[in-house]
Short mmCIF file of C-alpha atoms in Angstrom, two decimals:
data_model
loop_
_atom_site.label_atom_id
_atom_site.label_comp_id
_atom_site.label_asym_id
_atom_site.label_seq_id
_atom_site.Cartn_x
_atom_site.Cartn_y
_atom_site.Cartn_z
CA ALA A 1 98.42 29.82 94.13
CA LEU A 2 97.11 26.30 93.65
CA LEU A 3 100.01 25.46 91.31
CA ALA A 4 102.54 26.88 93.73
CA ARG A 5 101.05 24.94 96.56
CA ALA A 6 101.20 21.72 94.53
CA MET A 7 104.83 22.30 93.77
CA VAL A 8 105.81 22.97 97.36
CA ASN A 9 105.58 20.26 100.04
CA PRO A 10 102.40 21.34 101.93
CA THR A 11 103.55 19.78 105.16
CA THR A 12 106.57 22.19 105.37
CA VAL A 13 104.46 25.34 104.78
CA LYS A 14 102.98 26.74 107.92
CA ALA A 15 99.89 28.95 107.45
CA LEU A 16 99.97 32.33 109.27
CA ASN A 17 97.19 31.74 111.80
CA LEU A 18 96.57 34.80 113.81
CA SER A 19 94.45 35.22 116.93
CA GLY A 20 93.91 37.57 119.87
CA ARG A 21 96.55 40.26 120.06
CA ALA A 22 98.40 39.08 117.01
CA LEU A 23 95.20 39.48 114.98
CA LEU A 24 94.76 43.04 116.23
CA SER A 25 98.43 43.87 115.45
CA ALA A 26 98.06 42.41 111.96
CA ALA A 27 94.89 44.42 111.43
CA VAL A 28 96.54 47.68 112.41
CA VAL A 29 99.59 47.26 110.23
CA GLU A 30 97.49 46.02 107.25
CA LEU A 31 95.27 49.12 107.73
CA LEU A 32 98.28 51.52 107.78
CA PHE A 33 100.23 50.03 104.83
CA THR A 34 97.16 49.37 102.67
CA PHE A 35 96.16 52.96 103.16
CA ALA A 36 99.68 54.08 102.34
CA LEU A 37 99.74 51.87 99.23
CA CYS A 38 96.40 53.02 97.93
CA TYR A 39 97.16 56.65 98.61
CA VAL A 40 100.47 56.40 96.82
CA VAL A 41 98.82 54.72 93.77
CA LEU A 42 96.22 57.45 93.64
CA ASN A 43 98.84 60.25 93.88
CA VAL A 44 101.38 58.93 91.43
CA ALA A 45 99.31 56.90 88.82
CA THR A 46 95.97 58.75 88.67
CA SER A 47 96.69 62.41 89.53
CA ARG A 48 96.47 64.91 86.72
CA SER A 49 99.57 66.56 87.97
CA GLN A 50 101.58 63.45 87.16
CA ASP A 51 100.94 63.31 83.42
CA GLY A 52 103.99 61.88 81.68
CA ASN A 53 105.41 60.49 84.83
CA SER A 54 107.08 57.22 83.99
CA PHE A 55 108.47 56.56 87.48
CA PHE A 56 105.27 55.84 89.27
CA GLY A 57 105.97 52.12 89.31
CA LEU A 58 109.01 52.80 91.49
CA ALA A 59 106.99 54.67 94.04
CA ILE A 60 104.43 51.95 94.20
CA GLY A 61 106.98 49.12 94.32
CA PHE A 62 109.01 50.85 97.02
CA THR A 63 105.86 51.31 99.11
CA VAL A 64 105.12 47.63 98.86
CA ALA A 65 108.77 46.73 99.64
CA ALA A 66 108.86 49.02 102.63
CA GLY A 67 105.66 47.56 103.93
CA ALA A 68 106.89 44.02 103.42
CA PHE A 69 110.17 44.63 105.24
CA ALA A 70 108.50 46.67 108.04
CA VAL A 71 105.51 44.50 108.84
CA GLY A 72 105.75 41.30 106.87
CA GLY A 73 106.61 39.37 109.96
CA ILE A 74 103.49 40.66 111.69
CA SER A 75 100.70 40.34 109.12
CA GLY A 76 102.24 38.60 106.11
CA ALA A 77 102.18 41.95 104.18
CA ALA A 78 99.25 41.34 101.80
CA PHE A 79 98.01 44.90 101.45
CA ASN A 80 95.45 43.81 98.89
CA PRO A 81 92.39 41.53 99.21
CA ALA A 82 93.35 39.64 96.02
CA VAL A 83 96.80 38.93 97.42
CA ALA A 84 95.33 37.81 100.75
CA LEU A 85 92.94 35.42 98.82
CA GLY A 86 95.86 34.12 96.83
CA ALA A 87 97.88 33.56 99.90
CA ALA A 88 95.09 31.74 101.65
CA THR A 89 94.63 29.57 98.54
CA GLY A 90 98.35 28.79 98.57
CA GLY A 91 98.17 27.87 102.22
CA LEU A 92 100.16 30.86 103.55
CA PHE A 93 97.26 32.47 105.38
CA ALA A 94 94.76 30.60 107.48
CA TRP A 95 91.20 30.79 105.96
CA SER A 96 89.83 31.67 109.38
CA THR A 97 91.64 35.04 109.25
CA LEU A 98 90.87 36.00 105.63
CA TRP A 99 87.89 38.10 106.84
CA MET A 100 90.20 40.41 108.72
CA TYR A 101 92.41 41.04 105.65
CA VAL A 102 89.46 41.74 103.38
CA LEU A 103 87.62 43.97 105.81
CA VAL A 104 90.61 46.05 106.84
CA GLN A 105 92.00 46.37 103.32
CA VAL A 106 88.72 47.49 101.78
CA GLY A 107 88.27 49.96 104.59
CA ALA A 108 91.81 51.28 104.23
CA GLY A 109 91.36 51.58 100.43
CA ALA A 110 88.08 53.56 100.91
CA ALA A 111 89.72 55.82 103.41
CA ALA A 112 92.68 56.48 101.11
CA GLY A 113 90.21 57.33 98.29
CA LEU A 114 88.32 59.67 100.49
CA THR A 115 91.49 61.33 101.69
CA TYR A 116 92.72 61.72 98.13
CA VAL A 117 89.44 63.35 96.99
CA VAL A 118 89.44 65.75 100.00
CA LEU A 119 93.08 66.78 99.55
CA ASN A 120 92.99 66.96 95.73
CA PRO A 121 89.60 68.60 94.81
CA GLY A 122 90.84 69.43 91.27
CA ASP A 123 91.39 65.84 90.41
CA LYS A 124 87.85 64.68 90.21
#
């Protein structure tokens, strides 16, 4: 992220600085798509019923792509605390909103994990 920021003219890059209603909208869409992404990963990459499945990368990639197209303009489509941190380091997200991304994404990941455990009791 630091290298990319050094290569791009920082004055032309505008950080996504959310506040008020836009922050709430971003939190909701990040929650929904982070949950979806985590749930898809758990179902296609870790499930015992998917042994030998070599197409799980497509499912994960298309989930990210669908989220990016659907809500990228609202939240920046991070769906992962590491991506949010990298985007903030690169100047794409305002540091003042990073807490929202991390909080919502960790919560959505935990909810997806709990949902997976409840709906797939044989995959423990």
